[in-house]
Amino acid sequence: MTSSLSGGVFDHDAIDLKIKEKEELTANPDFWNDSDNAQKVMNELKYLKGRVEPWRKLIKDAEDLETLYELGIESADQSVEEEIRPLLEQTTKEFENQSILNLLSGEVDKNGCFLTIHSGAGGTEACDWAYMLSRMYIRWAERNGYKMETVDLQEDEGGIKSTTIQITGDYVYGKLKGEAGVHRLIRISPFDANARRHTSFSSVFIFPILDDTIKVDIRPEDLRVDTYRSGGKGGQHVNKTDSAVRFTHLPTGIVVTCDSERSQLMNRATAMSILKAKLYQHYKEEKERENAKFGAEKKDISWGNQIRTYVFQPYTMVKDHRTKYECGNIQSVMDGDIDQFIDAFLQAQWKGLPLAGSDSDEDM
């Protein structure tokens, strides 16, 4: 069961050895004395077993299908085909799913993520579009049973200027990292009294949540900390203390904020997690010099840089300009049905297909 799938080599023998080592640790009578470390080991064990056990089941299913096929040939029983066909389709789909997960073998692919959305060109219309995108990703997270929390929100009269959402669950970063880039909206604006068609843009940034196995050093002298009073709706919701936190990393100029909690201490902890995630990605880009890999996050939030377009009028369609995958049911997509786009992007990577750039209006 050793295969090369664009993202690396799947070595089941090495994984089995790691599983054995972890299980030996759990058998130690003192294992649970350090509950934090014990939980870490159990999570690693779960992750490792999750990588090999589905493949073993796939091999068994394939062998069962082969046996069933041979029995059908020997008995010349045509009805066996009707039995095999749905089983073959199911096994093939599971093979593709596991192949994609095998591609998500990066250092942080299995982690959760911070998802940040910024409104771009388009004024009030763009702020509304940023809100619609945040709702789409929240619905997607709900569909998949992931935990989420809004850690920063800058509102505007017509929607939001920016927001950062923390999403935790298995492989969230690996699945969502392809969502980074500029998203374009085309519709008849509800804010236009003349009912004209408008084009708006918002950008999506994806940063991994880092666990204890990944170290990002931040020197105190490189960090400027500002506190301020977070906004509210007024009345009893007004925050009367300077609980909101802004961190500025001086060497890189990276700025993060958090105002979701009433406690400054909790906001500091969350802001530090976001800063470490952004610095990890920054240093990764710098070290590997793979500008193309993360280039979508650095492009202008405007025409010509979009990775996906959402059209509401005069027809409905969502089209990814990299994979050319498209869907006509835009309402379903806006309600969080984006796994089809995520899978199309990951499958294109798995198959080694070239990912195209953005299209012109003529292609829409």
Short mmCIF file of C-alpha atoms in Angstrom, two decimals:
data_model
loop_
_atom_site.label_atom_id
_atom_site.label_comp_id
_atom_site.label_asym_id
_atom_site.label_seq_id
_atom_site.Cartn_x
_atom_site.Cartn_y
_atom_site.Cartn_z
CA MET A 1 0.00 0.00 0.00
CA THR A 2 2.76 2.42 -0.89
CA SER A 3 1.76 4.99 -3.49
CA SER A 4 2.98 8.31 -4.80
CA LEU A 5 0.19 10.85 -5.16
CA SER A 6 1.64 14.25 -6.07
CA GLY A 7 1.69 15.28 -2.43
CA GLY A 8 4.18 12.64 -1.33
CA VAL A 9 4.54 8.94 -0.53
CA PHE A 10 2.05 7.02 1.58
CA ASP A 11 4.19 4.56 3.57
CA HIS A 12 1.88 2.32 5.56
CA ASP A 13 4.78 0.42 7.18
CA ALA A 14 6.15 3.63 8.70
CA ILE A 15 2.68 4.61 9.90
CA ASP A 16 2.11 1.16 11.42
CA LEU A 17 5.40 1.52 13.30
CA LYS A 18 4.32 4.91 14.67
CA ILE A 19 0.97 3.43 15.74
CA LYS A 20 2.77 0.65 17.60
CA GLU A 21 5.01 3.18 19.37
CA LYS A 22 2.02 5.30 20.43
CA GLU A 23 0.08 2.26 21.67
CA GLU A 24 3.08 1.20 23.76
CA LEU A 25 3.06 4.65 25.35
CA THR A 26 -0.64 4.35 26.24
CA ALA A 27 0.04 1.00 27.96
CA ASN A 28 2.36 2.69 30.44
CA PRO A 29 0.72 2.83 33.92
CA ASP A 30 1.84 6.47 34.30
CA PHE A 31 0.50 7.50 30.89
CA TRP A 32 -2.45 9.55 32.19
CA ASN A 33 -0.43 11.34 34.90
CA ASP A 34 0.26 14.06 32.34
CA SER A 35 -3.23 14.58 30.93
CA ASP A 36 -2.19 17.18 28.34
CA ASN A 37 0.53 14.99 26.87
CA ALA A 38 -1.74 11.93 27.05
CA GLN A 39 -4.45 13.70 25.10
CA LYS A 40 -1.87 14.78 22.53
CA VAL A 41 -0.69 11.17 22.09
CA MET A 42 -4.29 9.91 21.78
CA ASN A 43 -5.04 12.53 19.12
CA GLU A 44 -1.92 11.51 17.19
CA LEU A 45 -2.92 7.85 17.47
CA LYS A 46 -6.39 8.63 16.16
CA TYR A 47 -4.90 10.58 13.25
CA LEU A 48 -2.47 7.79 12.32
CA LYS A 49 -5.15 5.08 12.43
CA GLY A 50 -7.40 7.31 10.36
CA ARG A 51 -4.78 7.30 7.62
CA VAL A 52 -4.33 3.53 7.27
CA GLU A 53 -7.58 1.87 8.33
CA PRO A 54 -9.72 3.36 5.49
CA TRP A 55 -7.16 2.09 2.95
CA ARG A 56 -7.27 -1.40 4.43
CA LYS A 57 -11.04 -1.37 4.17
CA LEU A 58 -10.76 -0.20 0.55
CA ILE A 59 -8.42 -3.10 -0.27
CA LYS A 60 -10.86 -5.57 1.29
CA ASP A 61 -13.80 -4.01 -0.59
CA ALA A 62 -11.86 -4.22 -3.87
CA GLU A 63 -11.01 -7.87 -3.22
CA ASP A 64 -14.68 -8.63 -2.45
CA LEU A 65 -15.71 -6.94 -5.71
CA GLU A 66 -13.16 -8.97 -7.65
CA THR A 67 -14.45 -12.19 -6.11
CA LEU A 68 -18.04 -11.25 -6.90
CA TYR A 69 -17.09 -10.39 -10.48
CA GLU A 70 -15.31 -13.74 -10.96
CA LEU A 71 -18.31 -15.63 -9.57
CA GLY A 72 -20.56 -13.80 -12.01
CA ILE A 73 -18.30 -14.68 -14.94
CA GLU A 74 -18.13 -18.35 -13.93
CA SER A 75 -21.89 -18.64 -13.48
CA ALA A 76 -22.73 -16.40 -16.47
CA ASP A 77 -25.17 -14.62 -14.15
CA GLN A 78 -26.06 -11.25 -15.70
CA SER A 79 -27.76 -10.06 -12.50
CA VAL A 80 -24.38 -9.83 -10.76
CA GLU A 81 -23.65 -6.71 -12.81
CA GLU A 82 -26.55 -4.88 -11.14
CA GLU A 83 -25.13 -5.83 -7.76
CA ILE A 84 -21.56 -4.87 -8.61
CA ARG A 85 -22.22 -1.50 -10.27
CA PRO A 86 -23.34 0.51 -7.16
CA LEU A 87 -20.65 -1.14 -5.03
CA LEU A 88 -18.01 -0.23 -7.60
CA GLU A 89 -19.22 3.38 -7.73
CA GLN A 90 -19.16 3.62 -3.93
CA THR A 91 -15.68 2.09 -3.70
CA THR A 92 -14.37 4.36 -6.46
CA LYS A 93 -15.74 7.44 -4.70
CA GLU A 94 -14.16 6.40 -1.42
CA PHE A 95 -10.85 5.78 -3.21
CA GLU A 96 -10.92 9.32 -4.59
CA ASN A 97 -11.80 10.75 -1.17
CA GLN A 98 -8.96 8.90 0.54
CA SER A 99 -6.56 9.85 -2.25
CA ILE A 100 -7.41 13.50 -1.64
CA LEU A 101 -6.89 13.11 2.11
CA ASN A 102 -3.57 11.46 1.35
CA LEU A 103 -2.67 14.58 -0.63
CA LEU A 104 -3.39 16.60 2.53
CA SER A 105 -0.20 15.37 4.13
CA GLY A 106 1.32 18.78 4.78
CA GLU A 107 2.62 19.80 8.17
CA VAL A 108 -0.57 21.67 9.07
CA ASP A 109 -3.16 20.26 6.65
CA LYS A 110 -4.87 18.29 9.40
CA ASN A 111 -5.31 21.39 11.59
CA GLY A 112 -8.11 23.90 11.93
CA CYS A 113 -7.79 27.38 10.45
CA PHE A 114 -8.41 31.09 10.81
CA LEU A 115 -10.52 32.33 7.90
CA THR A 116 -10.31 36.06 7.24
CA ILE A 117 -12.52 37.97 4.80
CA HIS A 118 -11.91 41.56 3.64
CA SER A 119 -14.31 43.57 1.52
CA GLY A 120 -12.72 45.12 -1.56
CA ALA A 121 -13.74 47.30 -4.48
CA GLY A 122 -17.46 48.09 -4.49
CA GLY A 123 -18.19 50.13 -1.34
CA THR A 124 -21.38 49.17 0.51
CA GLU A 125 -22.07 46.47 -2.06
CA ALA A 126 -18.69 44.86 -1.32
CA CYS A 127 -19.32 44.95 2.43
CA ASP A 128 -22.60 43.14 1.87
CA TRP A 129 -20.75 40.62 -0.29
CA ALA A 130 -18.19 40.05 2.48
CA TYR A 131 -21.09 39.32 4.85
CA MET A 132 -22.60 36.87 2.36
CA LEU A 133 -19.26 35.06 2.02
CA SER A 134 -18.84 34.81 5.79
CA ARG A 135 -22.33 33.32 6.04
CA MET A 136 -21.45 30.80 3.30
CA TYR A 137 -18.38 29.56 5.15
CA ILE A 138 -20.23 29.46 8.47
CA ARG A 139 -22.93 27.31 6.85
CA TRP A 140 -20.23 25.07 5.36
CA ALA A 141 -18.67 24.59 8.79
CA GLU A 142 -22.09 23.78 10.28
CA ARG A 143 -22.75 21.21 7.53
CA ASN A 144 -19.50 19.45 8.39
CA GLY A 145 -19.94 19.59 12.15
CA TYR A 146 -16.94 21.85 12.75
CA LYS A 147 -16.66 24.22 15.69
CA MET A 148 -16.33 27.92 14.92
CA GLU A 149 -16.00 31.26 16.62
CA THR A 150 -15.88 34.81 15.28
CA VAL A 151 -12.74 36.31 16.79
CA ASP A 152 -12.76 39.67 15.00
CA LEU A 153 -15.52 41.61 13.27
CA GLN A 154 -15.40 45.09 11.70
CA GLU A 155 -18.95 45.96 10.70
CA ASP A 156 -20.20 48.41 8.10
CA GLU A 157 -23.65 49.84 7.45
CA GLY A 158 -24.15 47.52 4.48
CA GLY A 159 -22.40 44.46 5.91
CA ILE A 160 -18.84 43.90 7.14
CA LYS A 161 -15.48 45.40 6.27
CA SER A 162 -13.57 42.43 7.62
CA THR A 163 -13.99 39.39 9.82
CA THR A 164 -11.87 36.54 11.14
CA ILE A 165 -13.50 33.22 11.98
CA GLN A 166 -11.77 30.39 13.82
CA ILE A 167 -12.84 26.97 12.49
CA THR A 168 -11.64 23.82 14.28
CA GLY A 169 -11.88 20.24 13.07
CA ASP A 170 -9.94 17.56 11.21
CA TYR A 171 -8.37 18.72 7.91
CA VAL A 172 -10.14 22.09 7.94
CA TYR A 173 -7.01 23.96 6.82
CA GLY A 174 -6.17 21.34 4.19
CA LYS A 175 -9.64 21.60 2.71
CA LEU A 176 -10.03 25.37 2.88
CA LYS A 177 -6.54 26.51 1.85
CA GLY A 178 -7.65 26.45 -1.80
CA GLU A 179 -10.36 29.01 -0.96
CA ALA A 180 -7.75 31.73 -0.48
CA GLY A 181 -8.04 34.45 -3.09
CA VAL A 182 -10.43 37.01 -4.53
CA HIS A 183 -14.13 36.14 -4.88
CA ARG A 184 -16.24 38.16 -7.35
CA LEU A 185 -19.98 38.85 -7.13
CA ILE A 186 -22.17 39.90 -10.08
CA ARG A 187 -25.80 40.85 -9.33
CA ILE A 188 -28.41 43.56 -9.51
CA SER A 189 -27.58 45.59 -6.44
CA PRO A 190 -30.30 45.91 -3.76
CA PHE A 191 -28.62 49.22 -2.87
CA ASP A 192 -29.10 50.71 -6.34
CA ALA A 193 -32.44 52.50 -6.84
CA ASN A 194 -31.99 52.09 -10.62
CA ALA A 195 -31.59 48.31 -10.30
CA ARG A 196 -28.33 48.22 -12.23
CA ARG A 197 -26.00 45.25 -12.32
CA HIS A 198 -22.94 45.64 -10.05
CA THR A 199 -19.66 43.76 -9.66
CA SER A 200 -18.12 43.47 -6.19
CA PHE A 201 -15.05 41.82 -4.73
CA SER A 202 -13.96 40.36 -1.42
CA SER A 203 -10.81 38.48 -0.51
CA VAL A 204 -10.46 35.32 1.55
CA PHE A 205 -7.33 34.47 3.54
CA ILE A 206 -6.70 31.09 5.16
CA PHE A 207 -4.17 30.58 7.98
CA PRO A 208 -3.56 27.32 9.89
CA ILE A 209 -4.19 27.01 13.61
CA LEU A 210 -0.84 25.90 15.02
CA ASP A 211 -0.54 23.23 17.71
CA ASP A 212 2.29 22.67 20.18
CA THR A 213 4.33 20.67 17.67
CA ILE A 214 5.02 23.80 15.58
CA LYS A 215 7.07 26.57 17.14
CA VAL A 216 6.93 30.20 16.02
CA ASP A 217 9.24 32.43 18.02
CA ILE A 218 8.09 35.99 18.67
CA ARG A 219 10.50 38.28 20.51
CA PRO A 220 8.83 40.72 22.93
CA GLU A 221 10.78 43.62 21.46
CA ASP A 222 9.35 42.82 18.01
CA LEU A 223 5.76 43.16 19.21
CA ARG A 224 3.72 46.32 19.73
CA VAL A 225 0.56 45.80 21.79
CA ASP A 226 -2.37 48.22 21.69
CA THR A 227 -5.58 47.89 23.67
CA TYR A 228 -8.83 49.69 22.93
CA ARG A 229 -12.52 49.56 23.68
CA SER A 230 -14.32 47.17 21.38
CA GLY A 231 -17.50 48.29 19.65
CA GLY A 232 -20.97 47.19 20.56
CA LYS A 233 -24.65 47.72 19.87
CA GLY A 234 -25.10 50.13 22.75
CA GLY A 235 -26.96 49.85 26.04
CA GLN A 236 -25.99 46.82 28.07
CA HIS A 237 -23.79 45.58 25.21
CA VAL A 238 -21.35 48.49 25.49
CA ASN A 239 -17.92 47.31 26.58
CA LYS A 240 -16.72 49.74 29.24
CA THR A 241 -13.14 48.39 29.41
CA ASP A 242 -10.24 48.34 26.95
CA SER A 243 -10.55 44.62 26.31
CA ALA A 244 -9.90 44.58 22.55
CA VAL A 245 -6.31 43.84 21.55
CA ARG A 246 -4.21 44.76 18.52
CA PHE A 247 -0.80 43.14 17.94
CA THR A 248 1.65 44.62 15.43
CA HIS A 249 4.67 42.50 14.51
CA LEU A 250 7.24 45.18 13.73
CA PRO A 251 9.69 43.21 11.51
CA THR A 252 6.96 42.03 9.13
CA GLY A 253 4.27 44.69 9.62
CA ILE A 254 1.64 41.99 10.24
CA VAL A 255 -1.29 43.30 12.30
CA VAL A 256 -3.91 41.18 14.05
CA THR A 257 -6.84 42.16 16.24
CA CYS A 258 -9.28 40.36 18.49
CA ASP A 259 -12.32 41.85 20.22
CA SER A 260 -14.65 38.86 20.57
CA GLU A 261 -14.29 38.43 24.33
CA ARG A 262 -14.93 40.81 27.23
CA SER A 263 -11.71 39.59 28.82
CA GLN A 264 -8.52 41.25 27.55
CA LEU A 265 -6.57 38.15 28.61
CA MET A 266 -8.66 35.89 26.37
CA ASN A 267 -8.43 38.35 23.48
CA ARG A 268 -4.64 38.43 23.90
CA ALA A 269 -4.44 34.63 23.73
CA THR A 270 -6.58 34.47 20.58
CA ALA A 271 -4.72 37.34 18.91
CA MET A 272 -1.41 35.60 19.62
CA SER A 273 -2.70 32.39 18.00
CA ILE A 274 -3.71 34.34 14.89
CA LEU A 275 -0.37 36.16 14.78
CA LYS A 276 1.57 32.90 15.03
CA ALA A 277 -0.55 31.42 12.23
CA LYS A 278 0.13 34.40 9.97
CA LEU A 279 3.84 34.43 10.79
CA TYR A 280 4.07 30.70 10.11
CA GLN A 281 2.66 31.23 6.65
CA HIS A 282 4.80 34.33 6.08
CA TYR A 283 8.03 32.52 6.95
CA LYS A 284 6.98 29.47 4.96
CA GLU A 285 6.56 31.62 1.86
CA GLU A 286 9.84 33.36 2.51
CA LYS A 287 11.74 30.11 3.07
CA GLU A 288 10.33 28.13 0.17
CA ARG A 289 9.93 31.09 -2.21
CA GLU A 290 6.73 29.57 -3.55
CA ASN A 291 4.99 32.80 -4.42
CA ALA A 292 2.63 31.01 -6.78
CA LYS A 293 1.34 28.82 -3.96
CA PHE A 294 0.18 31.70 -1.82
CA GLY A 295 0.05 34.40 -4.48
CA ALA A 296 -3.75 34.53 -4.49
CA GLU A 297 -3.70 36.05 -1.02
CA LYS A 298 -1.42 38.90 -2.11
CA LYS A 299 -3.34 40.06 -5.17
CA ASP A 300 -5.47 43.17 -5.29
CA ILE A 301 -9.09 42.73 -4.24
CA SER A 302 -10.33 43.81 -7.65
CA TRP A 303 -11.05 42.87 -11.25
CA GLY A 304 -8.81 40.30 -12.95
CA ASN A 305 -7.55 38.57 -9.81
CA GLN A 306 -10.60 36.51 -8.87
CA ILE A 307 -10.44 32.76 -8.31
CA ARG A 308 -14.22 32.33 -8.39
CA THR A 309 -17.23 34.28 -9.68
CA TYR A 310 -20.78 34.16 -8.30
CA VAL A 311 -23.43 35.36 -10.77
CA PHE A 312 -26.98 36.12 -9.58
CA GLN A 313 -28.29 37.99 -12.68
CA PRO A 314 -29.14 37.68 -15.54
CA TYR A 315 -28.58 33.95 -14.89
CA THR A 316 -27.30 32.01 -11.88
CA MET A 317 -23.92 30.33 -11.84
CA VAL A 318 -20.86 29.88 -9.65
CA LYS A 319 -17.65 29.23 -11.56
CA ASP A 320 -14.15 28.48 -10.30
CA HIS A 321 -11.70 29.96 -12.78
CA ARG A 322 -8.85 27.64 -11.81
CA THR A 323 -10.57 24.28 -12.25
CA LYS A 324 -13.35 25.49 -14.60
CA TYR A 325 -15.82 23.70 -12.32
CA GLU A 326 -19.21 25.40 -12.22
CA CYS A 327 -22.61 25.03 -10.57
CA GLY A 328 -25.94 26.59 -11.51
CA ASN A 329 -27.58 26.30 -8.09
CA ILE A 330 -26.12 29.45 -6.54
CA GLN A 331 -28.50 29.45 -3.57
CA SER A 332 -27.24 26.02 -2.52
CA VAL A 333 -23.66 27.26 -2.76
CA MET A 334 -24.42 30.35 -0.68
CA ASP A 335 -26.00 28.03 1.89
CA GLY A 336 -22.64 26.31 2.35
CA ASP A 337 -22.61 23.64 -0.37
CA ILE A 338 -19.02 24.34 -1.42
CA ASP A 339 -17.53 20.86 -0.95
CA GLN A 340 -17.99 20.35 -4.69
CA PHE A 341 -15.59 23.24 -5.39
CA ILE A 342 -13.17 22.16 -2.68
CA ASP A 343 -13.11 18.59 -4.04
CA ALA A 344 -12.66 19.80 -7.62
CA PHE A 345 -9.65 21.88 -6.59
CA LEU A 346 -8.07 19.07 -4.55
CA GLN A 347 -8.72 16.49 -7.28
CA ALA A 348 -7.07 18.77 -9.84
CA GLN A 349 -4.01 18.90 -7.60
CA TRP A 350 -4.13 15.13 -7.02
CA LYS A 351 -4.28 14.44 -10.76
CA GLY A 352 -1.59 17.01 -11.47
CA LEU A 353 -3.86 19.10 -13.69
CA PRO A 354 -2.83 22.70 -14.44
CA LEU A 355 -4.90 25.28 -12.59
CA ALA A 356 -5.98 28.15 -14.85
CA GLY A 357 -6.16 31.82 -13.96
CA SER A 358 -9.19 34.11 -13.90
CA ASP A 359 -11.52 34.53 -16.85
CA SER A 360 -12.77 37.58 -18.65
CA ASP A 361 -16.40 38.65 -18.89
CA GLU A 362 -16.69 36.84 -22.20
CA ASP A 363 -16.12 33.53 -20.42
CA MET A 364 -18.92 34.27 -17.97
#
